[in-house]
Amino acid sequence: MTVRVVPLRAGSCLNLAAITERGAPWRVQAYPAGFTLILHPTRGPVLFDTGYGADVVTAMRRWPGLIYGLITPVQFGPHDSAREQLRVLGFPPEEVRHVIVSHLHADHVGGLRDFPHATFHLDRRAWEPLRALRGVRAVRRAFMPELLPDDFEDRCAWLDFTEAGDALHPFAEVADVFGDGLLRAVPLPGHAPGMVGLLAQEGAGLTVLAADAAWSVRAGREERPVHPLARVAFHDPALEATSGAALRAFLHANPAARLHVSHDAPEGWT
């Protein structure tokens, strides 16, 4: 058995290219808010994140969400949501029973409320440091608690990490999301607490969904550091650098693996 990975995007954000990669020009660039539809042989349509959603736009119209919109301007149209894109592909929201959440930044959880029957799979370490934050303190961490369903915590299935073994070196931990080896989560913390990537076993081989461990596919494979200003926003800059190095080392050891990151066009996407 294998899965099929379908990369999609739900809106985009604007940032300066020089912030996301040191040495790039100081010009405004649009970055997709990527999410992934994963067609699983027994679990049906599974999502890895949701990108932005209409609730993000609403939250940015009032305080303190205004701060988020000023720092990270969002482009989002009425048909850009994960829910609407899945409808077009033939998957109504009630069929989505599982959303794997890489981390809790607004551009990754903006559509969670659109999937009322889904279980949320994430690292408990992503939730614990943020769960009590509200107002400006939350927005400073790119976290908008109003984007989460009211029963969010009740619907969480915390990822169960075990020792990864030599085959996944340098990753020390792995969580087999459904226990079938098709979707395995690996820790990539630093950009945000408890952030995870996903190793998806497709028919053509391994696909690595690396969330925000890099701003571009090129930076995921090669060391291309962000501008120091960007590191101010990281939860733990030193840990972010360690996770980036682990991702590059894993890809070097698995050169045939395809790489998707959240804010760049994925490898092999036509």
Short mmCIF file of C-alpha atoms in Angstrom, two decimals:
data_model
loop_
_atom_site.label_atom_id
_atom_site.label_comp_id
_atom_site.label_asym_id
_atom_site.label_seq_id
_atom_site.Cartn_x
_atom_site.Cartn_y
_atom_site.Cartn_z
CA MET A 1 0.00 0.00 0.00
CA THR A 2 1.06 3.58 -0.68
CA VAL A 3 -0.45 7.05 -0.48
CA ARG A 4 -0.84 9.75 -3.09
CA VAL A 5 0.32 13.26 -2.23
CA VAL A 6 -1.50 16.21 -3.80
CA PRO A 7 0.11 19.58 -2.96
CA LEU A 8 -2.26 22.55 -2.84
CA ARG A 9 -2.26 26.12 -1.57
CA ALA A 10 -4.79 28.13 0.40
CA GLY A 11 -3.93 31.78 -0.13
CA SER A 12 -0.52 33.38 0.23
CA CYS A 13 1.39 35.88 2.31
CA LEU A 14 3.68 38.74 1.34
CA ASN A 15 7.19 39.13 2.65
CA LEU A 16 10.52 40.55 1.59
CA ALA A 17 12.64 38.05 -0.31
CA ALA A 18 15.75 39.24 1.55
CA ILE A 19 14.17 38.26 4.87
CA THR A 20 13.52 34.68 3.78
CA GLU A 21 16.96 34.14 2.25
CA ARG A 22 20.06 36.11 3.13
CA GLY A 23 21.44 37.87 0.06
CA ALA A 24 18.16 37.87 -1.89
CA PRO A 25 16.84 41.21 -3.20
CA TRP A 26 14.81 43.52 -0.96
CA ARG A 27 11.58 43.17 -2.89
CA VAL A 28 8.12 42.03 -1.92
CA GLN A 29 7.36 38.44 -2.86
CA ALA A 30 4.26 36.28 -2.52
CA TYR A 31 4.68 32.98 -0.70
CA PRO A 32 2.00 30.27 -0.99
CA ALA A 33 0.32 29.01 2.14
CA GLY A 34 0.76 25.40 1.17
CA PHE A 35 -1.18 22.45 2.48
CA THR A 36 -1.36 18.86 1.28
CA LEU A 37 -4.14 16.46 0.42
CA ILE A 38 -2.99 12.91 1.06
CA LEU A 39 -5.08 10.10 -0.39
CA HIS A 40 -4.70 7.22 2.02
CA PRO A 41 -5.85 3.69 1.04
CA THR A 42 -7.84 3.13 4.24
CA ARG A 43 -8.25 6.54 5.89
CA GLY A 44 -9.55 8.41 2.86
CA PRO A 45 -8.60 12.06 2.31
CA VAL A 46 -6.08 13.18 4.94
CA LEU A 47 -4.80 16.75 5.20
CA PHE A 48 -1.37 17.95 6.23
CA ASP A 49 -2.22 21.48 7.46
CA THR A 50 -4.94 23.65 5.91
CA GLY A 51 -3.27 26.90 4.87
CA TYR A 52 -5.23 30.11 5.42
CA GLY A 53 -9.00 30.23 5.78
CA ALA A 54 -11.74 32.83 5.85
CA ASP A 55 -11.44 32.98 9.65
CA VAL A 56 -7.93 34.41 9.28
CA VAL A 57 -9.22 37.29 7.16
CA THR A 58 -11.95 37.98 9.72
CA ALA A 59 -9.50 37.89 12.62
CA MET A 60 -7.17 40.37 10.88
CA ARG A 61 -9.95 42.96 10.74
CA ARG A 62 -9.96 43.42 14.51
CA TRP A 63 -7.45 43.84 17.29
CA PRO A 64 -5.03 42.16 17.87
CA GLY A 65 -5.24 40.29 14.56
CA LEU A 66 -4.56 43.61 12.84
CA ILE A 67 -0.95 43.20 13.93
CA TYR A 68 -0.65 39.91 12.05
CA GLY A 69 -2.06 41.48 8.90
CA LEU A 70 0.37 44.39 9.07
CA ILE A 71 3.45 42.24 9.62
CA THR A 72 2.42 39.45 7.24
CA PRO A 73 -0.10 40.73 4.67
CA VAL A 74 -2.37 37.93 3.47
CA GLN A 75 -3.83 37.36 0.01
CA PHE A 76 -6.90 35.15 0.19
CA GLY A 77 -9.87 34.85 -2.16
CA PRO A 78 -13.34 33.36 -1.64
CA HIS A 79 -12.44 30.10 -3.40
CA ASP A 80 -8.94 29.69 -1.94
CA SER A 81 -9.81 27.72 1.19
CA ALA A 82 -8.87 24.08 1.63
CA ARG A 83 -12.57 23.29 2.04
CA GLU A 84 -13.54 24.79 -1.32
CA GLN A 85 -10.60 23.22 -3.15
CA LEU A 86 -11.45 19.81 -1.77
CA ARG A 87 -15.07 20.23 -2.84
CA VAL A 88 -13.90 20.83 -6.41
CA LEU A 89 -11.80 17.66 -6.18
CA GLY A 90 -14.83 15.69 -5.00
CA PHE A 91 -14.19 15.54 -1.26
CA PRO A 92 -16.86 17.23 0.90
CA PRO A 93 -15.66 18.47 4.31
CA GLU A 94 -17.39 15.70 6.25
CA GLU A 95 -15.26 13.09 4.47
CA VAL A 96 -12.06 14.56 5.93
CA ARG A 97 -11.58 12.61 9.15
CA HIS A 98 -7.90 13.34 9.78
CA VAL A 99 -5.79 16.51 9.71
CA ILE A 100 -2.11 16.22 10.56
CA VAL A 101 -1.02 19.60 11.93
CA SER A 102 2.63 20.51 11.44
CA HIS A 103 2.40 23.43 13.89
CA LEU A 104 -0.09 26.00 15.08
CA HIS A 105 0.83 29.14 13.15
CA ALA A 106 -2.16 30.87 11.55
CA ASP A 107 -1.14 30.03 7.98
CA HIS A 108 -1.24 26.33 8.81
CA VAL A 109 -4.43 26.06 10.87
CA GLY A 110 -6.60 28.74 9.25
CA GLY A 111 -9.04 26.18 7.89
CA LEU A 112 -9.38 23.77 10.82
CA ARG A 113 -12.91 24.95 11.65
CA ASP A 114 -14.02 23.90 8.15
CA PHE A 115 -13.56 20.20 8.96
CA PRO A 116 -15.93 19.49 11.87
CA HIS A 117 -15.50 15.70 11.80
CA ALA A 118 -11.70 15.60 11.71
CA THR A 119 -9.31 14.34 14.35
CA PHE A 120 -6.21 16.53 14.68
CA HIS A 121 -2.86 14.73 14.85
CA LEU A 122 -0.02 16.82 16.26
CA ASP A 123 2.86 16.86 18.68
CA ARG A 124 1.71 17.76 22.18
CA ARG A 125 4.84 19.91 22.38
CA ALA A 126 3.30 22.18 19.74
CA TRP A 127 0.24 22.86 21.91
CA GLU A 128 1.49 23.13 25.46
CA PRO A 129 3.56 26.36 25.09
CA LEU A 130 0.70 28.13 23.26
CA ARG A 131 -2.51 26.89 24.86
CA ALA A 132 -2.74 29.69 27.45
CA LEU A 133 -1.72 32.56 25.16
CA ARG A 134 -4.27 35.19 24.19
CA GLY A 135 -4.27 38.64 22.62
CA VAL A 136 -0.99 40.28 21.62
CA ARG A 137 1.06 37.58 23.36
CA ALA A 138 -0.50 34.98 21.04
CA VAL A 139 -0.19 37.05 17.86
CA ARG A 140 3.49 37.65 18.60
CA ARG A 141 3.87 33.87 18.22
CA ALA A 142 1.83 33.87 14.95
CA PHE A 143 -0.87 32.04 16.92
CA MET A 144 -4.54 33.01 16.74
CA PRO A 145 -6.49 30.85 19.19
CA GLU A 146 -9.81 31.95 17.66
CA LEU A 147 -8.91 29.92 14.54
CA LEU A 148 -9.14 26.68 16.50
CA PRO A 149 -12.45 24.83 16.90
CA ASP A 150 -13.98 25.20 20.34
CA ASP A 151 -13.45 21.48 20.93
CA PHE A 152 -9.92 21.50 19.52
CA GLU A 153 -8.19 19.80 22.44
CA ASP A 154 -10.87 17.12 22.71
CA ARG A 155 -10.29 16.22 19.06
CA CYS A 156 -6.50 16.02 19.31
CA ALA A 157 -4.71 12.69 18.91
CA TRP A 158 -1.22 13.35 20.19
CA LEU A 159 1.52 11.83 18.07
CA ASP A 160 3.22 8.91 19.80
CA PHE A 161 6.95 9.21 19.20
CA THR A 162 9.35 6.28 19.48
CA GLU A 163 13.02 5.79 18.70
CA ALA A 164 13.54 6.28 14.97
CA GLY A 165 16.40 3.87 14.33
CA ASP A 166 19.29 4.10 11.89
CA ALA A 167 17.13 4.16 8.74
CA LEU A 168 15.84 7.64 9.59
CA HIS A 169 19.12 9.12 10.82
CA PRO A 170 19.62 11.89 11.86
CA PHE A 171 16.02 11.97 13.10
CA ALA A 172 15.99 10.47 16.59
CA GLU A 173 12.21 10.15 16.93
CA VAL A 174 9.37 9.10 14.67
CA ALA A 175 5.60 8.73 15.06
CA ASP A 176 3.78 6.33 12.73
CA VAL A 177 0.56 8.30 12.41
CA PHE A 178 -1.76 5.42 11.49
CA GLY A 179 0.49 2.49 12.39
CA ASP A 180 0.88 1.33 8.79
CA GLY A 181 4.22 2.93 7.87
CA LEU A 182 2.68 5.14 5.18
CA LEU A 183 2.78 8.46 7.04
CA ARG A 184 5.51 9.00 9.60
CA ALA A 185 5.96 12.26 11.50
CA VAL A 186 9.43 13.47 12.48
CA PRO A 187 10.23 16.40 14.80
CA LEU A 188 11.43 19.64 13.14
CA PRO A 189 11.05 22.13 16.01
CA GLY A 190 12.51 25.61 16.22
CA HIS A 191 10.56 27.67 13.75
CA ALA A 192 7.62 26.87 16.04
CA PRO A 193 7.38 24.67 19.11
CA GLY A 194 6.69 21.03 18.36
CA MET A 195 6.72 21.44 14.59
CA VAL A 196 6.76 18.17 12.65
CA GLY A 197 7.47 17.10 9.11
CA LEU A 198 5.91 14.11 7.42
CA LEU A 199 7.46 11.22 5.50
CA ALA A 200 4.87 9.98 3.00
CA GLN A 201 5.33 6.67 1.22
CA GLU A 202 4.10 7.19 -2.34
CA GLY A 203 4.15 4.65 -5.14
CA ALA A 204 7.08 6.45 -6.76
CA GLY A 205 9.03 6.58 -3.52
CA LEU A 206 9.40 8.79 -0.47
CA THR A 207 8.01 12.33 -0.29
CA VAL A 208 9.13 14.62 2.53
CA LEU A 209 6.65 17.28 3.68
CA ALA A 210 8.88 19.62 5.65
CA ALA A 211 6.41 22.37 6.67
CA ASP A 212 8.39 25.54 7.55
CA ALA A 213 11.75 23.89 8.15
CA ALA A 214 12.83 25.89 5.07
CA TRP A 215 11.29 28.72 3.08
CA SER A 216 12.20 27.12 -0.24
CA VAL A 217 12.93 23.68 -1.65
CA ARG A 218 16.44 24.88 -2.47
CA ALA A 219 17.02 25.96 1.12
CA GLY A 220 15.71 22.60 2.29
CA ARG A 221 18.45 20.84 0.35
CA GLU A 222 21.23 23.41 0.62
CA GLU A 223 22.29 25.62 3.51
CA ARG A 224 20.73 28.98 2.66
CA PRO A 225 20.16 30.83 5.93
CA VAL A 226 17.43 33.38 6.41
CA HIS A 227 18.19 37.00 7.27
CA PRO A 228 18.92 37.54 10.98
CA LEU A 229 15.73 39.61 11.22
CA ALA A 230 13.69 36.50 10.43
CA ARG A 231 15.22 34.62 13.34
CA VAL A 232 13.68 37.10 15.77
CA ALA A 233 10.30 35.52 15.01
CA PHE A 234 11.46 31.93 15.52
CA HIS A 235 10.44 30.12 18.69
CA ASP A 236 14.01 28.83 19.15
CA PRO A 237 16.55 29.97 16.51
CA ALA A 238 19.24 27.49 17.60
CA LEU A 239 16.79 24.59 17.47
CA GLU A 240 15.52 25.81 14.08
CA ALA A 241 19.08 25.63 12.73
CA THR A 242 19.50 22.11 14.14
CA SER A 243 16.26 20.96 12.52
CA GLY A 244 17.25 22.47 9.18
CA ALA A 245 20.57 20.66 9.32
CA ALA A 246 18.81 17.38 10.15
CA LEU A 247 16.47 17.82 7.18
CA ARG A 248 19.38 18.47 4.81
CA ALA A 249 21.30 15.48 6.16
CA PHE A 250 18.27 13.20 5.74
CA LEU A 251 17.72 14.38 2.16
CA HIS A 252 21.41 13.90 1.40
CA ALA A 253 21.13 10.31 2.62
CA ASN A 254 17.89 9.85 0.61
CA PRO A 255 18.58 11.74 -2.63
CA ALA A 256 15.62 10.22 -4.49
CA ALA A 257 13.11 11.61 -1.99
CA ARG A 258 10.92 14.46 -3.20
CA LEU A 259 10.68 17.56 -1.01
CA HIS A 260 7.71 19.83 -0.33
CA VAL A 261 7.92 22.91 1.91
CA SER A 262 4.95 25.06 2.79
CA HIS A 263 5.95 28.32 1.14
CA ASP A 264 7.44 27.20 -2.17
CA ALA A 265 6.29 25.24 -5.20
CA PRO A 266 6.98 21.57 -4.38
CA GLU A 267 9.39 19.45 -6.36
CA GLY A 268 7.68 17.64 -9.19
CA TRP A 269 4.59 19.90 -9.15
CA THR A 270 3.41 20.60 -12.68
#
